[in-house]
Amino acid sequence: MKFSFKIQQYQTDAVNAVVDVFKGQVRPAQDTSYFFDPGRLVPVKTKKAKNSNGYNLFQQELDEQEAKQDIILGYANAPIKLDKVQLLENIKLIQGNNNITPSKELIEGQGKCSLDIEMETGTGKTYVYIKTMFELNKQYGWNKFIIIVPSVAIREGVKKSLETMEEHFMSQYGKKARYFIYDSKNLTKIDDFAKSNEINVMIINNQAFAKSLNEEKNKEGRGGDKGALIIYSERDEFGSRKPIDVIAKTNPILIL
């Protein structure tokens, strides 16, 4: 069954309101890239012997592998170039046009600024923020987004919405979004998220920040360090990197 979506003006207005917050931001001529950290290589064999120079062959093997490794690029959202004054003026203008009491200051702490977009139940909030991602990509080139949800049920619903609306937004923007659900047992998807220069969406429920305990520290009756969450801890199976560091490097836009 194929769904047909009717574009509502109030939804378009809501999308434009978010896009206009960053009015004056210049889209970069090319995607913002950086040298991607693939993590620490795992040796094929463990060699405890040392060569004539006393150099550990285990380390030598790693160095030889790393020397042969190709340079990999990751892609990140270009930073917001607007200063606080300009951002706040943009926000006040939007608020004035919508009969909202103007903000006195920016809400910071989670990045350059935090925005609240209020819509009533049943008015298509999910559609609006998915369309907003496409518009932010079109206008400013931003392509890394993380949708944070409060439950597994909503997480699955968001994934289904992205799947259902795929063709609709393909017809409007000529591209599709790559999306996946964060899974601490399959961290390689985070690498794909970081290395792709397409629109990429990670869906994660907030329990992942509070309940993904470090399994390595929970073994053999050690009790574990309950403060060491998987997303914040160095993982052997992830090249001894912290998943949160790889994610943060992409400078993502968070949608709660």
mmCIF file of C-alpha atoms in Angstrom:
data_model
loop_
_atom_site.group_PDB
_atom_site.id
_atom_site.type_symbol
_atom_site.label_atom_id
_atom_site.label_comp_id
_atom_site.label_asym_id
_atom_site.label_seq_id
_atom_site.Cartn_x
_atom_site.Cartn_y
_atom_site.Cartn_z
ATOM 1 C CA MET A 1 0.000 0.000 0.000
ATOM 2 C CA LYS A 2 1.347 3.421 -0.966
ATOM 3 C CA PHE A 3 0.633 6.471 1.189
ATOM 4 C CA SER A 4 -0.231 9.859 -0.250
ATOM 5 C CA PHE A 5 0.655 12.952 1.777
ATOM 6 C CA LYS A 6 -1.151 16.253 1.513
ATOM 7 C CA ILE A 7 1.120 19.189 2.254
ATOM 8 C CA GLN A 8 -0.487 21.434 4.849
ATOM 9 C CA GLN A 9 0.426 25.120 4.945
ATOM 10 C CA TYR A 10 0.758 25.223 8.743
ATOM 11 C CA GLN A 11 3.300 22.382 8.520
ATOM 12 C CA THR A 12 5.276 24.266 5.897
ATOM 13 C CA ASP A 13 5.138 27.376 8.103
ATOM 14 C CA ALA A 14 6.523 25.398 11.046
ATOM 15 C CA VAL A 15 9.401 24.049 8.936
ATOM 16 C CA ASN A 16 10.216 27.509 7.572
ATOM 17 C CA ALA A 17 10.231 28.947 11.093
ATOM 18 C CA VAL A 18 13.054 26.577 12.085
ATOM 19 C CA VAL A 19 14.992 27.166 8.866
ATOM 20 C CA ASP A 20 14.713 30.949 9.279
ATOM 21 C CA VAL A 21 16.316 30.802 12.727
ATOM 22 C CA PHE A 22 19.609 30.369 10.858
ATOM 23 C CA LYS A 23 18.965 33.007 8.200
ATOM 24 C CA GLY A 24 22.336 34.427 7.167
ATOM 25 C CA GLN A 25 24.132 31.101 7.510
ATOM 26 C CA VAL A 26 26.028 30.465 4.265
ATOM 27 C CA ARG A 27 26.021 26.945 2.891
ATOM 28 C CA PRO A 28 29.644 25.776 2.421
ATOM 29 C CA ALA A 29 30.836 25.097 -1.118
ATOM 30 C CA GLN A 30 31.545 21.487 -0.159
ATOM 31 C CA ASP A 31 30.658 19.111 2.648
ATOM 32 C CA THR A 32 32.626 19.580 5.842
ATOM 33 C CA SER A 33 35.047 16.661 6.113
ATOM 34 C CA TYR A 34 37.602 15.535 8.681
ATOM 35 C CA PHE A 35 40.066 12.680 9.106
ATOM 36 C CA PHE A 36 38.006 9.812 10.473
ATOM 37 C CA ASP A 37 39.450 7.854 13.388
ATOM 38 C CA PRO A 38 38.947 4.132 12.633
ATOM 39 C CA GLY A 39 40.134 3.171 16.099
ATOM 40 C CA ARG A 40 42.895 0.887 17.213
ATOM 41 C CA LEU A 41 43.590 -2.045 14.937
ATOM 42 C CA VAL A 42 43.375 -5.564 16.317
ATOM 43 C CA PRO A 43 46.446 -7.677 15.427
ATOM 44 C CA VAL A 44 46.016 -10.931 13.532
ATOM 45 C CA LYS A 45 48.222 -12.780 16.010
ATOM 46 C CA THR A 46 49.570 -12.045 19.453
ATOM 47 C CA LYS A 47 53.384 -12.144 19.419
ATOM 48 C CA LYS A 48 55.237 -11.750 22.688
ATOM 49 C CA ALA A 49 58.693 -12.152 21.129
ATOM 50 C CA LYS A 50 60.941 -9.151 20.596
ATOM 51 C CA ASN A 51 63.189 -8.384 17.626
ATOM 52 C CA SER A 52 66.927 -7.665 17.760
ATOM 53 C CA ASN A 53 66.257 -4.076 18.783
ATOM 54 C CA GLY A 54 64.126 -5.190 21.699
ATOM 55 C CA TYR A 55 60.986 -3.898 19.963
ATOM 56 C CA ASN A 56 57.819 -5.846 20.672
ATOM 57 C CA LEU A 57 56.747 -7.675 17.490
ATOM 58 C CA PHE A 58 53.124 -7.341 18.553
ATOM 59 C CA GLN A 59 53.445 -3.551 18.403
ATOM 60 C CA GLN A 60 55.499 -3.738 15.222
ATOM 61 C CA GLU A 61 52.724 -5.672 13.498
ATOM 62 C CA LEU A 62 50.191 -3.029 14.526
ATOM 63 C CA ASP A 63 52.401 -0.223 13.253
ATOM 64 C CA GLU A 64 52.819 -1.958 9.903
ATOM 65 C CA GLN A 65 49.045 -2.371 9.560
ATOM 66 C CA GLU A 66 48.418 1.263 10.454
ATOM 67 C CA ALA A 67 51.050 2.440 7.947
ATOM 68 C CA LYS A 68 49.179 0.639 5.174
ATOM 69 C CA GLN A 69 45.776 1.931 6.229
ATOM 70 C CA ASP A 70 44.121 4.334 3.824
ATOM 71 C CA ILE A 71 43.046 7.765 5.015
ATOM 72 C CA ILE A 72 39.307 7.742 5.668
ATOM 73 C CA LEU A 73 37.162 10.861 5.650
ATOM 74 C CA GLY A 74 34.274 11.506 7.972
ATOM 75 C CA TYR A 75 31.630 14.163 7.356
ATOM 76 C CA ALA A 76 30.195 16.601 9.877
ATOM 77 C CA ASN A 77 27.660 19.396 9.977
ATOM 78 C CA ALA A 78 29.349 22.709 9.254
ATOM 79 C CA PRO A 79 29.393 24.885 12.400
ATOM 80 C CA ILE A 80 26.861 27.684 12.790
ATOM 81 C CA LYS A 81 28.608 30.911 11.827
ATOM 82 C CA LEU A 82 25.965 33.253 13.210
ATOM 83 C CA ASP A 83 26.791 34.888 16.522
ATOM 84 C CA LYS A 84 24.416 34.946 19.515
ATOM 85 C CA VAL A 85 23.072 38.392 18.693
ATOM 86 C CA GLN A 86 22.135 37.464 15.142
ATOM 87 C CA LEU A 87 20.564 34.157 16.174
ATOM 88 C CA LEU A 88 18.473 35.842 18.845
ATOM 89 C CA GLU A 89 17.317 38.556 16.430
ATOM 90 C CA ASN A 90 16.213 35.868 13.947
ATOM 91 C CA ILE A 91 14.300 34.058 16.692
ATOM 92 C CA LYS A 92 12.610 37.260 17.907
ATOM 93 C CA LEU A 93 11.465 38.067 14.379
ATOM 94 C CA ILE A 94 9.887 34.625 13.999
ATOM 95 C CA GLN A 95 8.257 34.897 17.414
ATOM 96 C CA GLY A 96 6.873 38.343 16.569
ATOM 97 C CA ASN A 97 5.345 37.051 13.345
ATOM 98 C CA ASN A 98 3.608 34.292 15.305
ATOM 99 C CA ASN A 99 2.384 36.346 18.284
ATOM 100 C CA ILE A 100 4.836 34.677 20.681
ATOM 101 C CA THR A 101 6.464 36.591 23.535
ATOM 102 C CA PRO A 102 10.023 37.361 22.377
ATOM 103 C CA SER A 103 12.880 35.521 24.095
ATOM 104 C CA LYS A 104 15.261 37.625 26.152
ATOM 105 C CA GLU A 105 18.233 35.317 25.626
ATOM 106 C CA LEU A 106 19.296 32.131 23.850
ATOM 107 C CA ILE A 107 18.843 28.817 25.576
ATOM 108 C CA GLU A 108 22.239 27.170 25.415
ATOM 109 C CA GLY A 109 23.900 24.105 26.902
ATOM 110 C CA GLN A 110 23.245 21.510 24.217
ATOM 111 C CA GLY A 111 24.944 23.366 21.406
ATOM 112 C CA LYS A 112 24.642 26.769 19.779
ATOM 113 C CA CYS A 113 21.016 27.121 20.831
ATOM 114 C CA SER A 114 17.970 25.085 21.836
ATOM 115 C CA LEU A 115 14.593 25.615 20.183
ATOM 116 C CA ASP A 116 11.089 24.581 21.241
ATOM 117 C CA ILE A 117 8.618 23.996 18.410
ATOM 118 C CA GLU A 118 5.136 23.421 19.809
ATOM 119 C CA MET A 119 2.397 21.644 17.858
ATOM 120 C CA GLU A 120 -0.784 19.973 18.986
ATOM 121 C CA THR A 121 -1.246 16.203 18.950
ATOM 122 C CA GLY A 122 -2.368 14.932 15.560
ATOM 123 C CA THR A 123 -1.047 17.878 13.555
ATOM 124 C CA GLY A 124 1.883 15.971 12.071
ATOM 125 C CA LYS A 125 4.870 16.736 14.309
ATOM 126 C CA THR A 126 6.884 13.779 13.006
ATOM 127 C CA TYR A 127 6.254 14.816 9.409
ATOM 128 C CA VAL A 128 7.327 18.374 10.248
ATOM 129 C CA TYR A 129 10.646 17.500 11.843
ATOM 130 C CA ILE A 130 11.511 15.011 9.108
ATOM 131 C CA LYS A 131 10.762 17.661 6.480
ATOM 132 C CA THR A 132 12.789 20.140 8.553
ATOM 133 C CA MET A 133 15.828 17.859 8.255
ATOM 134 C CA PHE A 134 15.527 17.869 4.473
ATOM 135 C CA GLU A 135 15.110 21.651 4.371
ATOM 136 C CA LEU A 136 18.102 22.251 6.667
ATOM 137 C CA ASN A 137 20.124 20.042 4.364
ATOM 138 C CA LYS A 138 18.882 21.891 1.289
ATOM 139 C CA GLN A 139 19.506 25.369 2.709
ATOM 140 C CA TYR A 140 22.640 24.887 4.806
ATOM 141 C CA GLY A 141 24.069 21.490 3.853
ATOM 142 C CA TRP A 142 23.588 19.953 7.318
ATOM 143 C CA ASN A 143 23.225 16.200 7.070
ATOM 144 C CA LYS A 144 23.749 14.626 10.507
ATOM 145 C CA PHE A 145 20.679 14.320 12.749
ATOM 146 C CA ILE A 146 19.912 12.377 15.916
ATOM 147 C CA ILE A 147 16.309 11.800 16.957
ATOM 148 C CA ILE A 148 16.040 11.100 20.699
ATOM 149 C CA VAL A 149 12.812 9.471 21.865
ATOM 150 C CA PRO A 150 11.441 8.508 25.313
ATOM 151 C CA SER A 151 10.490 4.884 24.639
ATOM 152 C CA VAL A 152 11.080 1.838 22.466
ATOM 153 C CA ALA A 153 7.542 2.075 21.063
ATOM 154 C CA ILE A 154 8.055 5.653 19.858
ATOM 155 C CA ARG A 155 11.503 4.723 18.537
ATOM 156 C CA GLU A 156 9.954 2.025 16.350
ATOM 157 C CA GLY A 157 7.219 4.438 15.305
ATOM 158 C CA VAL A 158 9.748 7.035 14.155
ATOM 159 C CA LYS A 159 11.619 4.423 12.124
ATOM 160 C CA LYS A 160 8.340 3.365 10.509
ATOM 161 C CA SER A 161 7.517 7.011 9.709
ATOM 162 C CA LEU A 162 10.878 7.507 7.996
ATOM 163 C CA GLU A 163 10.251 4.356 5.989
ATOM 164 C CA THR A 164 6.688 5.353 5.057
ATOM 165 C CA MET A 165 7.651 8.892 4.010
ATOM 166 C CA GLU A 166 10.759 7.872 2.082
ATOM 167 C CA GLU A 167 9.241 8.084 -1.394
ATOM 168 C CA HIS A 168 7.313 11.250 -0.552
ATOM 169 C CA PHE A 169 10.455 13.185 0.361
ATOM 170 C CA MET A 170 12.376 11.562 -2.501
ATOM 171 C CA SER A 171 9.873 13.132 -4.886
ATOM 172 C CA GLN A 172 10.307 16.543 -3.209
ATOM 173 C CA TYR A 173 14.061 16.652 -2.662
ATOM 174 C CA GLY A 174 15.494 14.037 -4.998
ATOM 175 C CA LYS A 175 17.238 12.189 -2.178
ATOM 176 C CA LYS A 176 16.580 9.772 0.645
ATOM 177 C CA ALA A 177 17.695 9.839 4.257
ATOM 178 C CA ARG A 178 19.813 7.004 5.622
ATOM 179 C CA TYR A 179 18.426 6.035 9.014
ATOM 180 C CA PHE A 180 19.069 3.427 11.679
ATOM 181 C CA ILE A 181 18.283 2.624 15.290
ATOM 182 C CA TYR A 182 21.219 2.873 17.679
ATOM 183 C CA ASP A 183 22.129 -0.548 19.034
ATOM 184 C CA SER A 184 24.978 -0.929 21.520
ATOM 185 C CA LYS A 185 25.526 -4.454 20.171
ATOM 186 C CA ASN A 186 26.109 -3.169 16.638
ATOM 187 C CA LEU A 187 28.322 -0.092 16.947
ATOM 188 C CA THR A 188 29.641 -0.296 13.375
ATOM 189 C CA LYS A 189 26.539 1.586 12.218
ATOM 190 C CA ILE A 190 27.915 4.629 14.019
ATOM 191 C CA ASP A 191 30.958 4.460 11.730
ATOM 192 C CA ASP A 192 28.666 4.388 8.693
ATOM 193 C CA PHE A 193 26.800 7.391 10.129
ATOM 194 C CA ALA A 194 30.060 9.329 10.489
ATOM 195 C CA LYS A 195 31.578 8.416 7.114
ATOM 196 C CA SER A 196 28.556 9.140 4.913
ATOM 197 C CA ASN A 197 27.977 12.577 3.379
ATOM 198 C CA GLU A 198 24.284 11.878 2.707
ATOM 199 C CA ILE A 199 21.434 12.815 5.045
ATOM 200 C CA ASN A 200 21.981 10.499 8.015
ATOM 201 C CA VAL A 201 19.570 9.956 10.887
ATOM 202 C CA MET A 202 20.267 8.054 14.087
ATOM 203 C CA ILE A 203 17.247 7.130 16.211
ATOM 204 C CA ILE A 204 17.995 6.509 19.870
ATOM 205 C CA ASN A 205 15.876 6.261 23.004
ATOM 206 C CA ASN A 206 17.122 8.189 26.011
ATOM 207 C CA GLN A 207 17.438 5.004 28.091
ATOM 208 C CA ALA A 208 20.536 4.228 26.026
ATOM 209 C CA PHE A 209 22.292 7.042 27.877
ATOM 210 C CA ALA A 210 21.185 5.694 31.255
ATOM 211 C CA LYS A 211 20.904 1.905 31.004
ATOM 212 C CA SER A 212 23.495 0.648 28.508
ATOM 213 C CA LEU A 213 25.885 -0.619 31.165
ATOM 214 C CA ASN A 214 29.467 -1.477 30.294
ATOM 215 C CA GLU A 215 29.187 -5.241 29.821
ATOM 216 C CA GLU A 216 32.945 -5.762 30.076
ATOM 217 C CA LYS A 217 32.929 -4.388 33.619
ATOM 218 C CA ASN A 218 29.925 -6.505 34.506
ATOM 219 C CA LYS A 219 31.624 -9.867 33.901
ATOM 220 C CA GLU A 220 32.941 -12.579 36.209
ATOM 221 C CA GLY A 221 31.125 -11.393 39.278
ATOM 222 C CA ARG A 222 32.948 -8.072 39.386
ATOM 223 C CA GLY A 223 29.659 -6.246 39.842
ATOM 224 C CA GLY A 224 30.604 -3.703 37.232
ATOM 225 C CA ASP A 225 30.878 0.037 37.275
ATOM 226 C CA LYS A 226 27.312 1.212 36.765
ATOM 227 C CA GLY A 227 28.554 4.655 35.835
ATOM 228 C CA ALA A 228 30.424 3.261 32.853
ATOM 229 C CA LEU A 229 27.810 3.274 30.118
ATOM 230 C CA ILE A 230 28.509 1.622 26.780
ATOM 231 C CA ILE A 231 27.997 4.813 24.812
ATOM 232 C CA TYR A 232 30.517 6.621 27.049
ATOM 233 C CA SER A 233 33.124 3.872 27.463
ATOM 234 C CA GLU A 234 35.996 2.642 25.293
ATOM 235 C CA ARG A 235 34.945 -0.591 23.621
ATOM 236 C CA ASP A 236 37.390 -3.241 22.418
ATOM 237 C CA GLU A 237 34.979 -4.243 19.659
ATOM 238 C CA PHE A 238 34.817 -0.610 18.553
ATOM 239 C CA GLY A 239 38.527 -0.034 18.091
ATOM 240 C CA SER A 240 38.980 1.048 21.729
ATOM 241 C CA ARG A 241 36.948 4.164 20.996
ATOM 242 C CA LYS A 242 34.025 5.721 22.829
ATOM 243 C CA PRO A 243 30.841 5.697 20.682
ATOM 244 C CA ILE A 244 29.891 9.146 22.015
ATOM 245 C CA ASP A 245 33.194 10.608 20.735
ATOM 246 C CA VAL A 246 32.607 9.301 17.203
ATOM 247 C CA ILE A 247 29.049 10.663 17.266
ATOM 248 C CA ALA A 248 30.074 14.066 18.655
ATOM 249 C CA LYS A 249 32.696 14.509 15.940
ATOM 250 C CA THR A 250 29.874 14.753 13.368
ATOM 251 C CA ASN A 251 28.477 17.877 15.106
ATOM 252 C CA PRO A 252 24.912 16.504 14.864
ATOM 253 C CA ILE A 253 21.610 18.324 15.219
ATOM 254 C CA LEU A 254 19.547 16.782 18.028
ATOM 255 C CA ILE A 255 15.791 16.415 17.727
ATOM 256 C CA LEU A 256 13.991 15.498 20.938
#
